[in-house]
Amino acid sequence: MVRWMHKDDLDAVAELEQLSFSVPWSYKTLKEGLSNGLDLYLVWEENGIAAAYVNFRILAGEGEIERVAVHPLFRGRGFGRKLMDAVAEYTSSQGVTEITLEVRSGNQTAINLYESCGFVREAVRKDYYREPVEDAIIMWRRPA
């Protein structure tokens, strides 16, 4: 089920970071984000643990998705899609009609997910990512 993240989820989400990103956010960064009043976190709870999570913000009337991670044992079960749908629903309830994100150009699984959620490739940031160096594709979901 999708729910708001709470501090009891920090260990599981920090593990998701380690398993999902070449440059993971630290436990400290996650903990600070949970209480900074700017970052919003949703988790997909499976068997009592945070099996997936999304971090996003609403800035100047626009949504920005910063992180999406699904535990490797739970990939391919639609949890990422359910989190993306929950972000869209929440941001819409806040009057937000446009959402952006960036994704590694080589992460075709994520790109496919985002495109299936209505995101469109709009720009590229050359050599944006490190470890390994890779372009970032900037995607937007805008009203039709």
CSV table of C-alpha atoms in Angstrom, one decimal:
chain,number,residue,atom,x,y,z
A,1,MET,CA,0.0,0.0,0.0
A,2,VAL,CA,1.1,3.6,-0.6
A,3,ARG,CA,1.5,5.8,2.5
A,4,TRP,CA,3.5,8.7,3.7
A,5,MET,CA,7.0,7.8,4.9
A,6,HIS,CA,7.8,8.2,8.6
A,7,LYS,CA,11.0,8.0,10.5
A,8,ASP,CA,10.6,4.3,11.2
A,9,ASP,CA,11.1,3.8,7.5
A,10,LEU,CA,14.6,5.4,7.4
A,11,ASP,CA,16.6,2.2,7.7
A,12,ALA,CA,14.7,0.5,4.8
A,13,VAL,CA,14.8,3.6,2.6
A,14,ALA,CA,18.5,4.1,3.2
A,15,GLU,CA,19.0,0.4,2.1
A,16,LEU,CA,16.9,1.1,-1.0
A,17,GLU,CA,19.3,4.0,-1.8
A,18,GLN,CA,22.3,1.7,-1.4
A,19,LEU,CA,20.7,-0.9,-3.7
A,20,SER,CA,19.4,1.5,-6.3
A,21,PHE,CA,21.9,4.4,-6.9
A,22,SER,CA,25.6,4.6,-7.7
A,23,VAL,CA,25.7,7.7,-5.5
A,24,PRO,CA,23.1,7.0,-2.8
A,25,TRP,CA,21.8,9.6,-0.4
A,26,SER,CA,23.0,9.1,3.1
A,27,TYR,CA,20.8,8.2,6.1
A,28,LYS,CA,21.4,11.7,7.4
A,29,THR,CA,20.2,13.3,4.1
A,30,LEU,CA,17.1,11.2,4.2
A,31,LYS,CA,16.4,12.0,7.8
A,32,GLU,CA,16.9,15.8,7.2
A,33,GLY,CA,14.7,15.6,4.1
A,34,LEU,CA,11.9,14.0,6.1
A,35,SER,CA,11.7,17.0,8.4
A,36,ASN,CA,12.7,19.9,6.2
A,37,GLY,CA,9.2,20.9,5.2
A,38,LEU,CA,10.2,20.9,1.5
A,39,ASP,CA,10.7,17.2,0.6
A,40,LEU,CA,7.7,14.8,0.4
A,41,TYR,CA,8.2,11.1,0.7
A,42,LEU,CA,5.8,8.2,-0.1
A,43,VAL,CA,6.6,4.6,0.4
A,44,TRP,CA,5.1,1.4,-0.9
A,45,GLU,CA,4.7,-0.9,2.1
A,46,GLU,CA,4.9,-4.6,1.5
A,47,ASN,CA,5.0,-7.2,4.3
A,48,GLY,CA,5.4,-4.4,6.8
A,49,ILE,CA,8.5,-2.8,5.2
A,50,ALA,CA,9.1,0.1,2.8
A,51,ALA,CA,9.8,-1.9,-0.4
A,52,ALA,CA,9.8,1.2,-2.6
A,53,TYR,CA,9.8,4.9,-2.2
A,54,VAL,CA,9.6,8.2,-4.0
A,55,ASN,CA,10.8,11.6,-3.0
A,56,PHE,CA,9.3,14.7,-4.6
A,57,ARG,CA,8.8,18.4,-4.1
A,58,ILE,CA,6.4,21.1,-5.1
A,59,LEU,CA,8.2,24.3,-6.0
A,60,ALA,CA,6.7,27.4,-7.5
A,61,GLY,CA,3.6,25.5,-8.5
A,62,GLU,CA,5.5,22.7,-10.3
A,63,GLY,CA,6.2,19.1,-9.1
A,64,GLU,CA,9.7,17.7,-9.2
A,65,ILE,CA,10.4,14.0,-8.6
A,66,GLU,CA,13.9,13.6,-7.2
A,67,ARG,CA,14.1,9.9,-6.4
A,68,VAL,CA,12.2,6.7,-7.2
A,69,ALA,CA,13.6,3.4,-5.9
A,70,VAL,CA,12.2,-0.1,-5.7
A,71,HIS,CA,14.0,-2.9,-3.8
A,72,PRO,CA,15.4,-5.5,-6.3
A,73,LEU,CA,13.3,-8.3,-4.8
A,74,PHE,CA,10.1,-6.3,-5.6
A,75,ARG,CA,10.9,-4.9,-9.0
A,76,GLY,CA,8.5,-5.7,-11.8
A,77,ARG,CA,5.5,-5.8,-9.5
A,78,GLY,CA,4.1,-2.3,-10.3
A,79,PHE,CA,5.2,-0.6,-7.1
A,80,GLY,CA,7.1,2.2,-8.9
A,81,ARG,CA,4.0,2.8,-11.1
A,82,LYS,CA,1.7,3.0,-8.0
A,83,LEU,CA,4.1,5.5,-6.4
A,84,MET,CA,4.1,7.6,-9.6
A,85,ASP,CA,0.3,7.5,-9.7
A,86,ALA,CA,0.2,8.6,-6.0
A,87,VAL,CA,2.5,11.5,-6.7
A,88,ALA,CA,0.3,12.6,-9.7
A,89,GLU,CA,-2.8,12.4,-7.5
A,90,TYR,CA,-1.3,14.3,-4.6
A,91,THR,CA,0.3,17.0,-6.8
A,92,SER,CA,-3.0,17.4,-8.7
A,93,SER,CA,-4.9,17.9,-5.4
A,94,GLN,CA,-2.4,20.7,-4.7
A,95,GLY,CA,-3.2,22.4,-8.0
A,96,VAL,CA,0.0,21.3,-9.6
A,97,THR,CA,-0.4,20.4,-13.3
A,98,GLU,CA,3.3,20.0,-14.4
A,99,ILE,CA,5.8,17.6,-13.0
A,100,THR,CA,9.4,17.2,-14.0
A,101,LEU,CA,12.2,14.6,-13.3
A,102,GLU,CA,15.6,13.6,-14.7
A,103,VAL,CA,16.8,10.1,-15.4
A,104,ARG,CA,20.0,8.5,-16.5
A,105,SER,CA,20.0,8.1,-20.2
A,106,GLY,CA,20.9,4.4,-19.8
A,107,ASN,CA,18.1,3.6,-17.4
A,108,GLN,CA,15.6,2.3,-20.0
A,109,THR,CA,13.4,0.6,-17.4
A,110,ALA,CA,12.8,3.9,-15.6
A,111,ILE,CA,12.4,5.8,-18.9
A,112,ASN,CA,9.7,3.3,-19.9
A,113,LEU,CA,7.9,3.7,-16.6
A,114,TYR,CA,8.0,7.5,-16.8
A,115,GLU,CA,6.8,7.5,-20.4
A,116,SER,CA,4.0,5.2,-19.5
A,117,CYS,CA,3.0,7.8,-16.8
A,118,GLY,CA,2.8,10.5,-19.5
A,119,PHE,CA,6.3,12.0,-19.2
A,120,VAL,CA,8.0,13.3,-22.4
A,121,ARG,CA,11.7,13.8,-23.0
A,122,GLU,CA,12.3,17.5,-23.4
A,123,ALA,CA,16.1,18.1,-22.9
A,124,VAL,CA,19.4,16.4,-22.1
A,125,ARG,CA,22.0,17.5,-19.6
A,126,LYS,CA,25.3,16.2,-21.1
A,127,ASP,CA,27.5,14.2,-18.6
A,128,TYR,CA,25.3,15.2,-15.7
A,129,TYR,CA,25.7,12.0,-13.7
A,130,ARG,CA,28.9,10.6,-12.1
A,131,GLU,CA,29.9,7.1,-11.2
A,132,PRO,CA,29.5,6.4,-14.1
A,133,VAL,CA,29.4,9.5,-16.2
A,134,GLU,CA,26.1,9.6,-18.1
A,135,ASP,CA,23.7,12.1,-19.6
A,136,ALA,CA,20.5,13.1,-17.8
A,137,ILE,CA,17.3,13.1,-19.7
A,138,ILE,CA,14.9,15.8,-18.5
A,139,MET,CA,11.3,14.8,-18.8
A,140,TRP,CA,8.1,16.6,-18.1
A,141,ARG,CA,4.5,15.7,-17.7
A,142,ARG,CA,2.3,18.6,-18.8
A,143,PRO,CA,-1.4,18.9,-19.3
A,144,ALA,CA,-2.6,18.1,-22.8
